[in-house]
Short mmCIF file of C-alpha atoms in Angstrom, two decimals:
data_model
loop_
_atom_site.label_atom_id
_atom_site.label_comp_id
_atom_site.label_asym_id
_atom_site.label_seq_id
_atom_site.Cartn_x
_atom_site.Cartn_y
_atom_site.Cartn_z
CA MET A 1 104.94 56.19 81.15
CA LYS A 2 101.18 56.43 80.65
CA VAL A 3 100.30 56.62 84.37
CA PRO A 4 102.73 59.45 85.28
CA ILE A 5 101.58 61.43 82.22
CA ARG A 6 97.95 60.97 83.19
CA MET A 7 98.65 61.93 86.83
CA LEU A 8 100.55 65.00 85.67
CA GLY A 9 97.59 65.96 83.47
CA ILE A 10 95.06 65.50 86.27
CA ALA A 11 97.19 67.45 88.78
CA THR A 12 97.71 70.33 86.32
CA SER A 13 93.99 70.51 85.50
CA VAL A 14 93.00 70.47 89.17
CA PHE A 15 95.44 73.27 90.03
CA TRP A 16 94.27 75.35 87.04
CA VAL A 17 90.64 74.99 88.13
CA LEU A 18 91.57 75.99 91.70
CA LEU A 19 93.54 79.02 90.49
CA ILE A 20 90.78 80.23 88.16
CA THR A 21 88.14 79.73 90.88
CA PHE A 22 90.30 81.71 93.30
CA ILE A 23 90.71 84.57 90.79
CA ILE A 24 86.95 84.75 90.15
CA LEU A 25 86.13 84.67 93.89
CA ALA A 26 88.79 87.31 94.56
CA ALA A 27 87.31 89.55 91.83
CA TYR A 28 83.87 89.19 93.42
CA SER A 29 85.27 89.88 96.88
CA VAL A 30 86.68 93.19 95.63
CA THR A 31 83.19 94.31 94.62
CA ASP A 32 81.92 93.46 98.12
CA LEU A 33 84.51 95.66 99.84
CA ARG A 34 83.27 99.03 101.13
CA PHE A 35 85.53 101.85 102.31
CA ASP A 36 83.68 104.76 103.91
CA ILE A 37 85.90 107.70 104.76
CA ASP A 38 84.23 110.16 107.11
CA GLU A 39 85.01 113.86 107.11
CA PRO A 40 88.56 114.38 108.45
CA GLU A 41 88.72 116.64 111.49
CA LEU A 42 91.32 118.53 113.48
CA ARG A 43 91.07 118.42 117.23
CA VAL A 44 93.24 119.34 120.18
CA ASP A 45 94.09 116.54 122.59
CA PRO A 46 94.33 117.09 126.38
CA ASP A 47 98.12 117.62 126.08
CA GLY A 48 97.50 120.57 123.79
CA GLN A 49 98.66 118.71 120.69
CA LEU A 50 96.80 119.19 117.43
CA ILE A 51 95.57 115.90 115.96
CA PHE A 52 94.40 115.24 112.42
CA ASN A 53 91.78 112.52 112.70
CA LEU A 54 90.62 110.44 109.73
CA PRO A 55 87.78 108.04 110.65
CA LEU A 56 87.46 105.02 108.33
CA ASN A 57 84.83 102.29 108.13
CA ILE A 58 85.81 99.12 106.30
CA ASP A 59 83.05 96.67 105.45
CA ASN A 60 84.70 93.46 104.30
CA GLY A 61 81.79 91.66 102.66
CA GLY A 62 84.13 89.52 100.53
CA TYR A 63 85.11 85.89 100.90
CA TYR A 64 88.64 86.58 102.14
CA SER A 65 90.07 88.38 105.13
CA LEU A 66 92.28 91.41 104.63
CA ARG A 67 95.71 91.25 106.20
CA GLU A 68 98.15 93.98 107.15
CA PHE A 69 95.78 96.83 106.41
CA HIS A 70 97.77 100.03 106.86
CA ILE A 71 97.32 103.74 106.31
CA THR A 72 100.23 106.13 106.05
CA THR A 73 99.72 109.89 105.97
CA LEU A 74 102.43 112.41 105.29
CA PHE A 75 101.85 116.13 105.79
CA SER A 76 104.12 118.61 104.10
CA ASN A 77 104.05 122.35 103.57
CA ALA A 78 103.80 124.20 100.26
CA GLU A 79 107.59 123.86 99.74
CA GLY A 80 107.38 120.10 100.20
CA LEU A 81 109.03 120.13 103.60
CA GLU A 82 107.83 117.23 105.77
CA ILE A 83 105.75 118.38 108.73
CA SER A 84 104.41 115.19 110.18
CA TRP A 85 103.55 111.62 109.32
CA ALA A 86 101.71 108.73 110.92
CA HIS A 87 101.17 105.05 110.25
CA THR A 88 98.19 102.97 111.40
CA LEU A 89 98.26 99.18 111.09
CA VAL A 90 95.37 96.74 111.45
CA PRO A 91 96.75 93.18 111.34
CA VAL A 92 93.53 91.42 110.21
CA ILE A 93 90.09 92.50 108.98
CA PRO A 94 88.12 89.24 108.96
CA SER A 95 85.69 88.39 106.18
CA GLY A 96 82.12 89.58 106.82
CA GLU A 97 83.07 92.11 109.48
CA ILE A 98 82.93 95.88 109.69
CA THR A 99 86.00 97.50 111.20
CA ARG A 100 86.26 101.12 112.29
CA ILE A 101 89.68 102.72 112.24
CA ASN A 102 90.66 106.10 113.62
CA HIS A 103 93.79 107.22 111.87
CA ASN A 104 95.41 109.98 113.92
CA VAL A 105 98.25 112.20 112.78
CA PRO A 106 99.80 114.47 115.43
CA LEU A 107 100.69 117.87 114.02
CA ASN A 108 103.47 119.84 115.67
CA ILE A 109 102.15 123.36 115.28
CA GLU A 110 105.32 124.99 116.55
CA GLU A 111 107.32 123.24 113.85
CA ILE A 112 104.83 124.26 111.15
CA TYR A 113 105.12 127.92 112.13
CA GLN A 114 108.88 127.77 112.55
CA ASN A 115 109.36 126.33 109.07
CA ASP A 116 107.01 128.79 107.40
CA ASP A 117 105.39 131.63 109.35
CA ASN A 118 102.97 132.22 106.47
CA TYR A 119 100.90 129.46 108.10
CA LEU A 120 100.59 131.78 111.12
CA PHE A 121 99.38 134.84 109.26
CA GLU A 122 97.83 133.59 106.01
CA ASP A 123 95.29 130.90 105.31
CA ASN A 124 97.05 128.20 103.33
CA ASP A 125 96.92 124.57 102.33
CA LEU A 126 98.83 121.62 103.74
CA GLN A 127 99.86 118.96 101.22
CA VAL A 128 98.73 115.50 102.27
CA SER A 129 100.00 112.21 100.81
CA LEU A 130 97.79 109.32 101.80
CA SER A 131 98.51 105.70 101.04
CA VAL A 132 96.37 102.71 101.99
CA GLY A 133 97.83 99.24 101.65
CA LEU A 134 96.49 95.78 102.33
CA ASN A 135 97.18 92.15 101.61
CA PHE A 136 94.04 91.14 99.76
CA ALA A 137 92.94 87.49 99.96
CA GLU A 138 96.17 86.98 101.92
CA VAL A 139 98.29 86.69 98.75
CA LEU A 140 97.62 89.89 96.81
CA PRO A 141 99.48 92.91 98.22
CA SER A 142 97.73 96.05 96.97
CA GLN A 143 98.17 99.76 97.58
CA ILE A 144 96.15 102.86 96.81
CA SER A 145 97.80 106.24 97.10
CA THR A 146 96.57 109.76 96.58
CA ASN A 147 97.56 113.37 97.20
CA PHE A 148 95.26 116.13 98.32
CA THR A 149 95.40 119.46 100.07
CA PHE A 150 94.02 120.20 103.49
CA PRO A 151 92.90 123.78 104.23
CA TRP A 152 94.88 125.41 106.99
CA GLY A 153 93.39 128.40 108.80
CA ALA A 154 95.88 130.91 110.18
CA PRO A 155 95.41 131.86 113.87
CA PHE A 156 96.57 135.43 113.20
CA SER A 157 95.06 135.88 109.75
CA ASN A 158 95.12 139.49 108.48
CA PHE A 159 97.29 140.52 111.43
CA ASN A 160 97.60 144.25 111.29
CA LEU A 161 98.94 147.14 113.35
CA GLY A 162 97.13 150.36 112.48
CA GLN A 163 98.30 153.94 112.45
CA PRO A 164 99.75 154.87 115.90
CA SER A 165 98.48 157.95 117.64
CA ILE A 166 100.53 159.83 120.26
CA ASN A 167 98.88 161.59 123.20
CA MET A 168 100.23 163.19 126.30
CA PHE A 169 100.06 160.89 129.32
CA ASN A 170 101.61 163.26 131.87
CA LEU A 171 104.35 165.82 131.91
CA THR A 172 107.11 163.26 131.51
CA HIS A 173 105.49 160.59 129.39
CA SER A 174 103.38 160.19 126.27
CA ILE A 175 101.08 157.37 125.40
CA ILE A 176 101.24 155.72 122.00
CA SER A 177 98.07 153.95 121.02
CA VAL A 178 98.23 151.36 118.25
CA PRO A 179 95.19 149.48 116.94
CA MET A 180 95.89 145.78 116.60
CA SER A 181 93.59 143.35 114.83
CA TYR A 182 93.52 139.83 113.44
CA ASP A 183 91.08 137.04 112.61
CA ASN A 184 91.46 133.63 114.17
CA HIS A 185 90.81 131.21 111.29
CA ALA A 186 92.53 128.33 113.07
CA PHE A 187 90.87 125.11 114.24
CA TYR A 188 91.54 126.02 117.85
CA ASP A 189 91.07 128.93 120.25
CA VAL A 190 94.02 131.27 120.62
CA MET A 191 94.77 131.88 124.30
CA GLY A 192 97.91 133.56 125.56
CA SER A 193 99.60 136.88 125.13
CA ILE A 194 101.16 139.16 122.58
CA ASP A 195 104.27 141.02 123.74
CA VAL A 196 105.06 144.16 121.82
CA GLY A 197 108.28 146.12 122.08
CA LEU A 198 108.77 149.55 120.50
CA TYR A 199 112.29 150.26 119.27
CA ASP A 200 113.75 153.42 117.81
CA ASP A 201 115.95 153.57 114.73
CA GLY A 202 118.98 152.94 116.92
CA TYR A 203 117.56 149.56 118.02
CA SER A 204 116.95 150.88 121.56
CA LEU A 205 113.89 149.65 123.40
CA LEU A 206 111.63 152.59 124.18
CA SER A 207 108.64 150.82 125.61
CA GLU A 208 106.96 147.46 125.83
CA THR A 209 103.56 146.06 126.66
CA GLN A 210 101.77 142.79 126.92
CA GLU A 211 98.29 142.11 125.61
CA LEU A 212 96.42 139.11 126.92
CA ILE A 213 94.37 137.45 124.24
CA ASN A 214 91.57 134.92 124.20
CA THR A 215 90.20 134.62 120.72
CA PRO A 216 87.84 131.74 119.96
CA GLN A 217 88.20 130.01 116.62
CA GLN A 218 86.59 131.72 113.64
CA SER A 219 86.35 135.05 115.43
CA ALA A 220 88.03 138.42 115.09
CA TYR A 221 90.19 140.35 117.56
CA SER A 222 90.50 144.11 117.55
CA GLU A 223 91.97 146.14 120.40
CA ASN A 224 94.08 149.21 120.97
CA MET A 225 97.38 148.51 122.65
CA GLU A 226 99.04 151.25 124.56
CA LEU A 227 102.74 151.94 125.02
CA ILE A 228 104.03 154.59 127.38
CA VAL A 229 107.06 156.42 126.08
CA SER A 230 109.26 158.91 127.87
CA ASN A 231 108.95 162.41 126.50
CA ASN A 232 112.75 162.47 126.30
CA SER A 233 112.56 160.16 123.32
CA SER A 234 112.78 162.01 120.07
CA LEU A 235 109.61 161.65 118.04
CA ASP A 236 111.68 161.41 114.84
CA ASN A 237 113.52 158.41 116.25
CA ILE A 238 110.20 156.74 116.91
CA GLN A 239 108.94 157.46 113.40
CA ASP A 240 111.84 155.47 111.97
CA GLY A 241 111.52 152.79 114.62
CA TYR A 242 109.78 149.44 114.62
CA PHE A 243 107.71 147.07 116.69
CA ASN A 244 108.98 143.67 117.81
CA ILE A 245 106.09 141.34 118.39
CA TYR A 246 106.21 137.99 120.21
CA PHE A 247 103.28 135.60 120.24
CA SER A 248 102.95 133.28 123.18
CA THR A 249 99.96 130.93 123.29
CA LEU A 250 99.14 127.64 124.98
CA MET A 251 100.02 125.79 121.78
CA PHE A 252 102.98 127.64 120.35
CA GLU A 253 105.38 130.52 120.70
CA HIS A 254 106.59 132.62 117.84
CA GLY A 255 108.62 135.74 117.33
CA PRO A 256 109.89 138.25 116.80
CA LEU A 257 107.71 139.64 114.06
CA VAL A 258 109.16 143.00 113.03
CA ILE A 259 106.73 145.67 111.82
CA PRO A 260 107.92 149.20 110.99
CA TYR A 261 106.38 151.99 113.02
CA GLY A 262 103.36 153.53 111.27
CA MET B 1 90.66 47.91 44.26
CA VAL B 2 87.85 47.22 46.75
CA GLU B 3 90.44 47.30 49.56
CA GLN B 4 91.73 50.71 48.34
CA ASN B 5 88.20 52.14 48.21
CA LYS B 6 87.52 50.83 51.71
CA ASN B 7 90.74 52.44 52.96
CA SER B 8 89.99 55.85 51.46
CA LYS B 9 86.44 55.67 52.86
CA ASN B 10 87.87 54.95 56.29
CA THR B 11 90.32 57.84 55.95
CA ILE B 12 87.52 60.26 55.03
CA LYS B 13 85.45 58.93 57.94
CA GLU B 14 88.42 59.37 60.30
CA ILE B 15 89.14 62.91 59.11
CA THR B 16 85.46 63.88 59.41
CA TYR B 17 85.37 62.43 62.91
CA ARG B 18 88.48 64.36 63.92
CA VAL B 19 87.22 67.65 62.45
CA LEU B 20 83.89 67.16 64.19
CA LYS B 21 85.55 66.31 67.49
CA ALA B 22 87.99 69.24 67.30
CA SER B 23 85.18 71.64 66.33
CA LEU B 24 82.93 70.47 69.15
CA LYS B 25 85.77 70.85 71.66
CA ALA B 26 86.60 74.34 70.35
CA ILE B 27 82.93 75.33 70.51
CA LEU B 28 82.68 73.98 74.06
CA ILE B 29 85.72 76.02 75.13
CA TYR B 30 84.26 79.09 73.42
CA VAL B 31 80.93 78.59 75.24
CA ILE B 32 82.79 78.32 78.57
CA TYR B 33 84.65 81.54 77.68
CA VAL B 34 81.35 83.30 76.88
CA LEU B 35 79.88 82.13 80.18
CA VAL B 36 82.93 83.01 82.29
CA SER B 37 83.85 86.36 80.69
CA PRO B 38 80.91 88.32 82.27
CA MET B 39 82.30 87.25 85.65
CA LEU B 40 85.48 89.14 84.83
CA VAL B 41 83.63 92.41 84.23
CA PRO B 42 84.50 93.79 87.72
CA LEU B 43 88.17 93.25 86.88
CA ALA B 44 87.73 94.67 83.37
CA GLU B 45 86.51 97.94 84.90
CA LEU B 46 89.84 98.24 86.66
CA VAL B 47 92.03 97.06 83.77
CA PRO B 48 90.99 98.78 80.51
CA ASP B 49 92.45 96.31 77.96
CA LEU B 50 91.75 93.14 79.94
CA MET B 51 88.83 91.82 77.85
CA SER B 52 90.49 92.36 74.45
CA SER B 53 93.68 90.78 75.78
CA ILE B 54 91.80 87.72 77.09
CA GLU B 55 89.87 87.48 73.81
CA SER B 56 93.03 87.38 71.67
CA PHE B 57 94.58 84.88 74.09
CA ALA B 58 91.50 82.63 73.93
CA LEU B 59 91.45 82.81 70.12
CA ILE B 60 95.04 81.57 69.68
CA PHE B 61 94.60 79.04 72.50
CA VAL B 62 91.50 77.53 70.84
CA ALA B 63 93.20 77.55 67.39
CA LEU B 64 96.19 75.59 68.73
CA MET B 65 93.87 73.21 70.56
CA PHE B 66 91.84 72.69 67.36
CA LEU B 67 95.01 71.88 65.35
CA SER B 68 96.20 69.55 68.11
CA ASP B 69 92.90 67.62 68.03
CA LEU B 70 92.92 67.56 64.24
CA THR B 71 96.37 65.93 64.18
CA GLN B 72 95.50 63.42 66.89
CA ASP B 73 97.64 60.24 66.98
CA THR B 74 100.44 61.88 65.03
CA ILE B 75 103.61 63.53 66.32
CA PHE B 76 102.12 66.92 65.24
CA GLN B 77 99.56 66.63 68.00
CA TYR B 78 102.39 66.93 70.54
CA PHE B 79 104.03 69.76 68.57
CA PHE B 80 100.82 71.76 68.79
CA ASN B 81 100.35 70.86 72.47
CA THR B 82 103.90 72.00 73.23
CA ALA B 83 103.36 75.16 71.16
CA ARG B 84 100.20 75.86 73.15
CA GLN B 85 102.01 75.49 76.48
CA ILE B 86 104.91 77.68 75.29
CA TYR B 87 102.35 80.24 74.08
CA ILE B 88 100.72 80.30 77.54
CA ILE B 89 104.10 80.72 79.28
CA GLY B 90 105.17 83.44 76.82
CA TYR B 91 101.84 85.26 77.18
CA LEU B 92 102.07 85.16 80.98
CA LEU B 93 105.68 86.30 81.04
CA LEU B 94 105.04 89.16 78.60
CA SER B 95 101.89 90.36 80.35
CA MET B 96 103.53 89.97 83.76
CA GLY B 97 106.33 92.51 83.32
CA ASN B 98 107.57 93.01 86.87
CA GLY B 99 104.43 91.39 88.27
CA VAL B 100 103.03 94.69 89.54
CA MET B 101 99.87 96.08 88.00
CA SER B 102 99.55 99.85 88.31
CA LEU B 103 96.50 101.90 87.44
CA SER B 104 96.02 105.64 87.74
CA TYR B 105 92.81 107.59 87.82
CA ASP B 106 92.90 111.32 88.44
CA ASN B 107 95.37 111.67 91.36
CA LEU B 108 94.53 108.21 92.66
CA SER B 109 96.91 105.36 91.91
CA LEU B 110 96.32 101.68 92.53
CA THR B 111 99.13 99.12 92.67
CA VAL B 112 98.48 95.40 92.88
CA ASN B 113 101.32 92.91 93.20
CA LEU B 114 100.36 89.88 91.09
CA THR B 115 103.74 88.14 91.26
CA ILE B 116 102.41 85.14 93.23
CA PHE B 117 99.53 84.62 90.78
CA TYR B 118 101.75 84.88 87.73
CA GLY B 119 104.30 82.61 89.40
CA ILE B 120 101.69 79.89 90.06
CA ALA B 121 100.28 80.20 86.52
CA VAL B 122 103.75 79.93 84.94
CA LEU B 123 104.57 76.90 87.10
CA LEU B 124 101.33 75.18 86.04
CA SER B 125 102.12 75.95 82.39
CA LEU B 126 105.59 74.48 82.87
CA LEU B 127 103.94 71.32 84.21
CA GLY B 128 101.76 71.27 81.09
CA LEU B 129 104.84 71.72 78.90
CA ALA B 130 106.61 68.86 80.68
CA ARG B 131 103.53 66.69 80.12
CA SER B 132 103.45 67.51 76.39
CA ILE B 133 107.15 66.65 76.03
CA LEU B 134 106.68 63.40 77.97
CA GLN B 135 103.73 62.51 75.71
CA ALA B 136 105.86 63.18 72.61
CA ILE B 137 108.68 60.99 73.97
CA ASP B 138 106.17 58.27 74.85
CA TYR B 139 104.62 58.45 71.37
CA MET B 140 108.02 58.22 69.63
CA GLY B 141 109.05 55.34 71.92
CA LYS B 142 105.90 53.38 71.12
CA LYS B 143 106.28 54.08 67.40
CA ALA B 144 109.88 52.82 67.43
CA GLU B 145 108.76 49.75 69.40
CA ASN B 146 106.06 49.00 66.81
CA GLU B 147 108.50 49.40 63.90
CA ILE B 148 110.96 46.97 65.51
CA SER B 149 108.25 44.40 66.28
CA PHE B 150 106.95 44.47 62.64
CA GLN B 151 110.39 43.80 61.11
CA PRO B 152 110.65 40.20 59.76
CA ILE B 153 113.17 37.98 61.54
CA GLN B 154 115.89 36.99 59.06
CA LYS B 155 117.03 33.39 59.10
CA ILE B 156 120.76 32.77 58.79
#
């Protein structure tokens, strides 16, 4: 009986020492881990898709390699509706190595504007849920998660149609001039066209026009658009009418936006 | 009378030896704890109550070890050893919960799955418990053997 008891004692002690050593080394390895998150950026890829890019540098100065390192990002709008998500997996980050990860989240702009057109006309925030998980020292699954907001600049911020003015064009037609302005606060240039239709109070199309636009990011647009209306149209009918506006750019299409005349 | 005096002297000597031995062992464990605990500071920054929890654990652990050494060569030694192992298992199981440690700071939350660690520690404690029980059985077996061998053989 004495020998098995002694062997059991020795084995238990050895395993305890190994376990405690492992815990202490793991604790020290945590202090030697460096996560550097660079400034996230939005860029447009060659296919015209908007990409949220989060560059990460991981300096694993610890004694153990990191397995199954993964980042998951979920974008949602102010109402909590999911817009986009992405998952990046790095199978192994060896001990003593620096690994650079580019976590890219494609953002479907059309879907964002379809779900909530406030993102088209008002600067807003996108809700971001970020979670980073890894298998530390190969046996310790860990996860860090956080929520933050990401500022979203509207491409047609402060969109406004000014007071229309009516002038005679010729004997049969008049010209209606409407000042149109907006600020492009988006992370991309707005290139495309704005189609405007003028309707009377009986929902009949009186005139339409197309304005070509090319507004670089962080700049303002201000132009007068002109609509030619037949003099047969009653001016009163126009006063109670409305504009139907369609936006068509390289990245998205949206409409109609209905704005009452005047 | 001289024999009785000699016996009581030996008993006092034995008790003093045991107290000294148990105290030295307890002090040694405490010194190891004092030396090792600064190494756990990085972990203590993440887990707020870690150091106080380890301190109370070490205190009861050392007390049970002291009592076990004090009652050496009696059945109580194995009682205290078994109690110590059960205490370790109970402590691990209670502190383990579901094995997942969660910490929150501001809107940042950290989750660490310690199930494997706790599992290994509980298994090692179970081995220790099995050893203590085996030692108690061995002690009782030897005691019974001695009692039988000292009984005078009756002639018919």
